[in-house]
């Protein structure tokens, strides 16, 4: 089960937590879980709510991009001898 599926199944609990002042911290890979969770939260709570939570510091994302060695090596070879 993916994180975003779990969130969608427990939306009532999430709404209760949000109304009680909860914070959302999303950490992980931007291309996979990070974007999926963000899109699910947008669907469940709407853009205005996520903007407000972000402004209040209650919705934070610490996401990374996982680079495979081959594309990185190709980009690097444009500037240096690899």
mmCIF file of N, CA and C in Angstrom:
data_model
loop_
_atom_site.group_PDB
_atom_site.id
_atom_site.type_symbol
_atom_site.label_atom_id
_atom_site.label_comp_id
_atom_site.label_asym_id
_atom_site.label_seq_id
_atom_site.Cartn_x
_atom_site.Cartn_y
_atom_site.Cartn_z
ATOM 1 N N UNK A 1 0.842 -1.180 0.000
ATOM 2 C CA UNK A 1 0.000 0.000 0.000
ATOM 3 C C UNK A 1 0.887 1.243 0.000
ATOM 4 N N UNK A 2 0.553 2.182 -0.863
ATOM 5 C CA UNK A 2 1.300 3.420 -0.955
ATOM 6 C C UNK A 2 0.820 4.422 0.092
ATOM 7 N N UNK A 3 1.712 5.349 0.455
ATOM 8 C CA UNK A 3 1.383 6.366 1.455
ATOM 9 C C UNK A 3 0.144 7.143 1.048
ATOM 10 N N UNK A 4 0.075 7.546 -0.218
ATOM 11 C CA UNK A 4 -1.068 8.344 -0.668
ATOM 12 C C UNK A 4 -2.379 7.568 -0.571
ATOM 13 N N UNK A 5 -2.332 6.251 -0.764
ATOM 14 C CA UNK A 5 -3.537 5.431 -0.611
ATOM 15 C C UNK A 5 -3.976 5.394 0.846
ATOM 16 N N UNK A 6 -3.007 5.277 1.745
ATOM 17 C CA UNK A 6 -3.305 5.272 3.178
ATOM 18 C C UNK A 6 -3.943 6.593 3.594
ATOM 19 N N UNK A 7 -3.406 7.697 3.098
ATOM 20 C CA UNK A 7 -3.964 9.016 3.420
ATOM 21 C C UNK A 7 -5.407 9.132 2.958
ATOM 22 N N UNK A 8 -5.682 8.682 1.743
ATOM 23 C CA UNK A 8 -7.038 8.761 1.197
ATOM 24 C C UNK A 8 -8.014 7.899 2.000
ATOM 25 N N UNK A 9 -7.555 6.748 2.470
ATOM 26 C CA UNK A 9 -8.423 5.863 3.260
ATOM 27 C C UNK A 9 -8.731 6.428 4.639
ATOM 28 N N UNK A 10 -7.852 7.284 5.146
ATOM 29 C CA UNK A 10 -8.002 7.804 6.507
ATOM 30 C C UNK A 10 -8.238 9.312 6.524
ATOM 31 N N UNK A 11 -8.967 9.797 5.534
ATOM 32 C CA UNK A 11 -9.162 11.237 5.383
ATOM 33 C C UNK A 11 -9.881 11.846 6.591
ATOM 34 N N UNK A 12 -10.817 11.141 7.196
ATOM 35 C CA UNK A 12 -11.519 11.701 8.361
ATOM 36 C C UNK A 12 -10.562 11.905 9.531
ATOM 37 N N UNK A 13 -9.676 10.955 9.732
ATOM 38 C CA UNK A 13 -8.677 11.088 10.799
ATOM 39 C C UNK A 13 -7.743 12.256 10.497
ATOM 40 N N UNK A 14 -7.337 12.400 9.227
ATOM 41 C CA UNK A 14 -6.471 13.511 8.844
ATOM 42 C C UNK A 14 -7.151 14.854 9.076
ATOM 43 N N UNK A 15 -8.424 14.935 8.722
ATOM 44 C CA UNK A 15 -9.167 16.184 8.945
ATOM 45 C C UNK A 15 -9.235 16.516 10.436
ATOM 46 N N UNK A 16 -9.450 15.513 11.258
ATOM 47 C CA UNK A 16 -9.476 15.728 12.711
ATOM 48 C C UNK A 16 -8.129 16.257 13.184
ATOM 49 N N UNK A 17 -7.051 15.618 12.729
ATOM 50 C CA UNK A 17 -5.714 16.059 13.130
ATOM 51 C C UNK A 17 -5.429 17.473 12.657
ATOM 52 N N UNK A 18 -5.794 17.777 11.410
ATOM 53 C CA UNK A 18 -5.579 19.125 10.885
ATOM 54 C C UNK A 18 -6.317 20.168 11.710
ATOM 55 N N UNK A 19 -7.566 19.876 12.023
ATOM 56 C CA UNK A 19 -8.361 20.813 12.820
ATOM 57 C C UNK A 19 -7.841 20.931 14.239
ATOM 58 N N UNK A 20 -7.041 19.959 14.672
ATOM 59 C CA UNK A 20 -6.445 19.985 16.011
ATOM 60 C C UNK A 20 -5.058 20.609 15.997
ATOM 61 N N UNK A 21 -4.605 21.099 14.820
ATOM 62 C CA UNK A 21 -3.328 21.790 14.730
ATOM 63 C C UNK A 21 -2.152 20.931 14.288
ATOM 64 N N UNK A 22 -2.414 19.788 13.670
ATOM 65 C CA UNK A 22 -1.338 18.890 13.249
ATOM 66 C C UNK A 22 -0.464 19.520 12.162
ATOM 67 N N UNK A 23 0.746 19.007 12.072
ATOM 68 C CA UNK A 23 1.710 19.385 11.049
ATOM 69 C C UNK A 23 1.900 18.198 10.119
ATOM 70 N N UNK A 24 2.088 18.468 8.816
ATOM 71 C CA UNK A 24 2.399 17.432 7.836
ATOM 72 C C UNK A 24 3.846 17.616 7.399
ATOM 73 N N UNK A 25 4.641 16.592 7.585
ATOM 74 C CA UNK A 25 6.013 16.574 7.085
ATOM 75 C C UNK A 25 6.118 15.439 6.086
ATOM 76 N N UNK A 26 6.490 15.749 4.859
ATOM 77 C CA UNK A 26 6.626 14.740 3.812
ATOM 78 C C UNK A 26 8.094 14.699 3.409
ATOM 79 N N UNK A 27 8.716 13.544 3.585
ATOM 80 C CA UNK A 27 10.127 13.359 3.255
ATOM 81 C C UNK A 27 10.260 12.163 2.332
ATOM 82 N N UNK A 28 11.061 12.302 1.291
ATOM 83 C CA UNK A 28 11.286 11.176 0.393
ATOM 84 C C UNK A 28 11.611 11.627 -1.010
ATOM 85 N N UNK A 29 11.414 10.727 -1.927
ATOM 86 C CA UNK A 29 11.727 10.946 -3.331
ATOM 87 C C UNK A 29 10.636 11.800 -3.987
ATOM 88 N N UNK A 30 11.033 12.912 -4.573
ATOM 89 C CA UNK A 30 10.086 13.820 -5.227
ATOM 90 C C UNK A 30 9.333 13.143 -6.358
ATOM 91 N N UNK A 31 10.044 12.371 -7.175
ATOM 92 C CA UNK A 31 9.441 11.805 -8.378
ATOM 93 C C UNK A 31 8.394 10.742 -8.068
ATOM 94 N N UNK A 32 8.485 10.090 -6.954
ATOM 95 C CA UNK A 32 7.548 9.019 -6.632
ATOM 96 C C UNK A 32 6.583 9.416 -5.535
ATOM 97 N N UNK A 33 6.944 9.049 -4.328
ATOM 98 C CA UNK A 33 6.076 9.255 -3.180
ATOM 99 C C UNK A 33 5.769 10.729 -2.930
ATOM 100 N N UNK A 34 6.760 11.574 -3.046
ATOM 101 C CA UNK A 34 6.561 12.996 -2.739
ATOM 102 C C UNK A 34 5.466 13.637 -3.571
ATOM 103 N N UNK A 35 5.515 13.429 -4.860
ATOM 104 C CA UNK A 35 4.495 14.011 -5.749
ATOM 105 C C UNK A 35 3.145 13.341 -5.545
ATOM 106 N N UNK A 36 3.146 12.034 -5.333
ATOM 107 C CA UNK A 36 1.888 11.310 -5.105
ATOM 108 C C UNK A 36 1.177 11.785 -3.851
ATOM 109 N N UNK A 37 1.927 11.972 -2.770
ATOM 110 C CA UNK A 37 1.343 12.460 -1.524
ATOM 111 C C UNK A 37 0.826 13.881 -1.704
ATOM 112 N N UNK A 38 1.608 14.714 -2.371
ATOM 113 C CA UNK A 38 1.175 16.105 -2.595
ATOM 114 C C UNK A 38 -0.128 16.149 -3.395
ATOM 115 N N UNK A 39 -0.213 15.385 -4.462
ATOM 116 C CA UNK A 39 -1.425 15.372 -5.279
ATOM 117 C C UNK A 39 -2.619 14.847 -4.488
ATOM 118 N N UNK A 40 -2.404 13.855 -3.649
ATOM 119 C CA UNK A 40 -3.490 13.323 -2.820
ATOM 120 C C UNK A 40 -3.971 14.367 -1.826
ATOM 121 N N UNK A 41 -3.038 15.065 -1.169
ATOM 122 C CA UNK A 41 -3.427 16.113 -0.223
ATOM 123 C C UNK A 41 -4.158 17.249 -0.933
ATOM 124 N N UNK A 42 -3.709 17.590 -2.149
ATOM 125 C CA UNK A 42 -4.435 18.598 -2.937
ATOM 126 C C UNK A 42 -5.870 18.161 -3.190
ATOM 127 N N UNK A 43 -6.031 16.909 -3.560
ATOM 128 C CA UNK A 43 -7.365 16.372 -3.841
ATOM 129 C C UNK A 43 -8.227 16.349 -2.577
ATOM 130 N N UNK A 44 -7.650 15.959 -1.457
ATOM 131 C CA UNK A 44 -8.417 15.811 -0.221
ATOM 132 C C UNK A 44 -8.757 17.147 0.432
ATOM 133 N N UNK A 45 -7.809 18.097 0.416
ATOM 134 C CA UNK A 45 -7.984 19.330 1.179
ATOM 135 C C UNK A 45 -8.076 20.593 0.334
ATOM 136 N N UNK A 46 -7.641 20.532 -0.919
ATOM 137 C CA UNK A 46 -7.709 21.694 -1.797
ATOM 138 C C UNK A 46 -6.454 22.547 -1.738
ATOM 139 N N UNK A 47 -6.252 23.294 -2.796
ATOM 140 C CA UNK A 47 -5.057 24.119 -2.938
ATOM 141 C C UNK A 47 -4.974 25.218 -1.879
ATOM 142 N N UNK A 48 -6.103 25.852 -1.569
ATOM 143 C CA UNK A 48 -6.089 26.941 -0.582
ATOM 144 C C UNK A 48 -5.669 26.445 0.796
ATOM 145 N N UNK A 49 -6.151 25.273 1.176
ATOM 146 C CA UNK A 49 -5.783 24.723 2.483
ATOM 147 C C UNK A 49 -4.299 24.406 2.529
ATOM 148 N N UNK A 50 -3.767 23.797 1.464
ATOM 149 C CA UNK A 50 -2.336 23.488 1.457
ATOM 150 C C UNK A 50 -1.486 24.755 1.449
ATOM 151 N N UNK A 51 -1.939 25.785 0.748
ATOM 152 C CA UNK A 51 -1.218 27.064 0.772
ATOM 153 C C UNK A 51 -1.213 27.655 2.177
ATOM 154 N N UNK A 52 -2.368 27.592 2.834
ATOM 155 C CA UNK A 52 -2.459 28.124 4.200
ATOM 156 C C UNK A 52 -1.555 27.338 5.146
ATOM 157 N N UNK A 53 -1.603 26.013 5.045
ATOM 158 C CA UNK A 53 -0.764 25.176 5.901
ATOM 159 C C UNK A 53 0.718 25.435 5.646
ATOM 160 N N UNK A 54 1.082 25.635 4.381
ATOM 161 C CA UNK A 54 2.469 25.941 4.043
ATOM 162 C C UNK A 54 2.871 27.275 4.645
ATOM 163 N N UNK A 55 2.018 28.278 4.508
ATOM 164 C CA UNK A 55 2.284 29.606 5.063
ATOM 165 C C UNK A 55 2.434 29.540 6.593
ATOM 166 N N UNK A 56 1.638 28.705 7.233
ATOM 167 C CA UNK A 56 1.691 28.548 8.690
ATOM 168 C C UNK A 56 2.848 27.658 9.130
ATOM 169 N N UNK A 57 3.547 27.050 8.174
ATOM 170 C CA UNK A 57 4.632 26.139 8.509
ATOM 171 C C UNK A 57 4.153 24.759 8.927
ATOM 172 N N UNK A 58 2.905 24.438 8.615
ATOM 173 C CA UNK A 58 2.321 23.165 9.031
ATOM 174 C C UNK A 58 2.327 22.119 7.925
ATOM 175 N N UNK A 59 2.758 22.491 6.737
ATOM 176 C CA UNK A 59 2.930 21.536 5.637
ATOM 177 C C UNK A 59 4.310 21.781 5.058
ATOM 178 N N UNK A 60 5.197 20.826 5.295
ATOM 179 C CA UNK A 60 6.576 20.965 4.833
ATOM 180 C C UNK A 60 6.984 19.722 4.070
ATOM 181 N N UNK A 61 7.781 19.959 3.049
ATOM 182 C CA UNK A 61 8.264 18.846 2.229
ATOM 183 C C UNK A 61 9.781 18.914 2.139
ATOM 184 N N UNK A 62 10.411 17.797 2.415
ATOM 185 C CA UNK A 62 11.860 17.656 2.284
ATOM 186 C C UNK A 62 12.076 16.521 1.296
ATOM 187 N N UNK A 63 12.151 16.879 0.014
ATOM 188 C CA UNK A 63 12.167 15.885 -1.054
ATOM 189 C C UNK A 63 13.467 15.960 -1.837
ATOM 190 N N UNK A 64 13.869 14.842 -2.367
ATOM 191 C CA UNK A 64 15.090 14.775 -3.152
ATOM 192 C C UNK A 64 14.789 14.156 -4.511
ATOM 193 N N UNK A 65 15.668 14.395 -5.439
ATOM 194 C CA UNK A 65 15.587 13.786 -6.763
ATOM 195 C C UNK A 65 16.642 12.703 -6.822
ATOM 196 N N UNK A 66 16.238 11.506 -7.116
ATOM 197 C CA UNK A 66 17.181 10.406 -7.240
ATOM 198 C C UNK A 66 17.690 10.364 -8.673
ATOM 199 N N UNK A 67 18.980 10.563 -8.825
ATOM 200 C CA UNK A 67 19.587 10.534 -10.149
ATOM 201 C C UNK A 67 20.234 9.182 -10.382
ATOM 202 N N UNK A 68 19.969 8.611 -11.524
ATOM 203 C CA UNK A 68 20.664 7.377 -11.875
ATOM 204 C C UNK A 68 22.033 7.755 -12.426
ATOM 205 N N UNK A 69 23.020 6.904 -12.277
ATOM 206 C CA UNK A 69 24.383 7.248 -12.703
ATOM 207 C C UNK A 69 24.510 7.561 -14.192
ATOM 208 N N UNK A 70 23.788 6.866 -15.060
ATOM 209 C CA UNK A 70 23.961 7.057 -16.506
ATOM 210 C C UNK A 70 23.621 8.480 -16.967
ATOM 211 N N UNK A 71 22.435 9.025 -16.646
ATOM 212 C CA UNK A 71 22.141 10.404 -17.083
ATOM 213 C C UNK A 71 23.088 11.421 -16.457
ATOM 214 N N UNK A 72 23.471 11.180 -15.208
ATOM 215 C CA UNK A 72 24.382 12.106 -14.538
ATOM 216 C C UNK A 72 25.724 12.106 -15.258
ATOM 217 N N UNK A 73 26.213 10.936 -15.605
ATOM 218 C CA UNK A 73 27.488 10.828 -16.298
ATOM 219 C C UNK A 73 27.415 11.509 -17.666
ATOM 220 N N UNK A 74 26.287 11.344 -18.351
ATOM 221 C CA UNK A 74 26.134 11.975 -19.661
ATOM 222 C C UNK A 74 26.150 13.501 -19.536
ATOM 223 N N UNK A 75 25.447 14.040 -18.548
ATOM 224 C CA UNK A 75 25.430 15.494 -18.358
ATOM 225 C C UNK A 75 26.805 16.001 -17.949
ATOM 226 N N UNK A 76 27.462 15.254 -17.081
ATOM 227 C CA UNK A 76 28.776 15.643 -16.599
ATOM 228 C C UNK A 76 29.794 15.646 -17.731
ATOM 229 N N UNK A 77 29.655 14.714 -18.666
ATOM 230 C CA UNK A 77 30.633 14.614 -19.756
ATOM 231 C C UNK A 77 30.594 15.828 -20.675
ATOM 232 N N UNK A 78 29.535 16.615 -20.649
ATOM 233 C CA UNK A 78 29.483 17.833 -21.458
ATOM 234 C C UNK A 78 30.523 18.845 -20.966
ATOM 235 N N UNK A 79 30.858 18.789 -19.681
ATOM 236 C CA UNK A 79 31.704 19.805 -19.076
ATOM 237 C C UNK A 79 33.098 19.297 -18.707
ATOM 238 N N UNK A 80 33.218 18.023 -18.474
ATOM 239 C CA UNK A 80 34.493 17.443 -18.094
ATOM 240 C C UNK A 80 34.728 16.156 -18.854
ATOM 241 N N UNK A 81 35.940 15.721 -18.859
ATOM 242 C CA UNK A 81 36.257 14.457 -19.490
ATOM 243 C C UNK A 81 35.950 13.344 -18.492
ATOM 244 N N UNK A 82 35.072 12.432 -18.892
ATOM 245 C CA UNK A 82 34.682 11.341 -18.000
ATOM 246 C C UNK A 82 35.251 10.046 -18.517
#
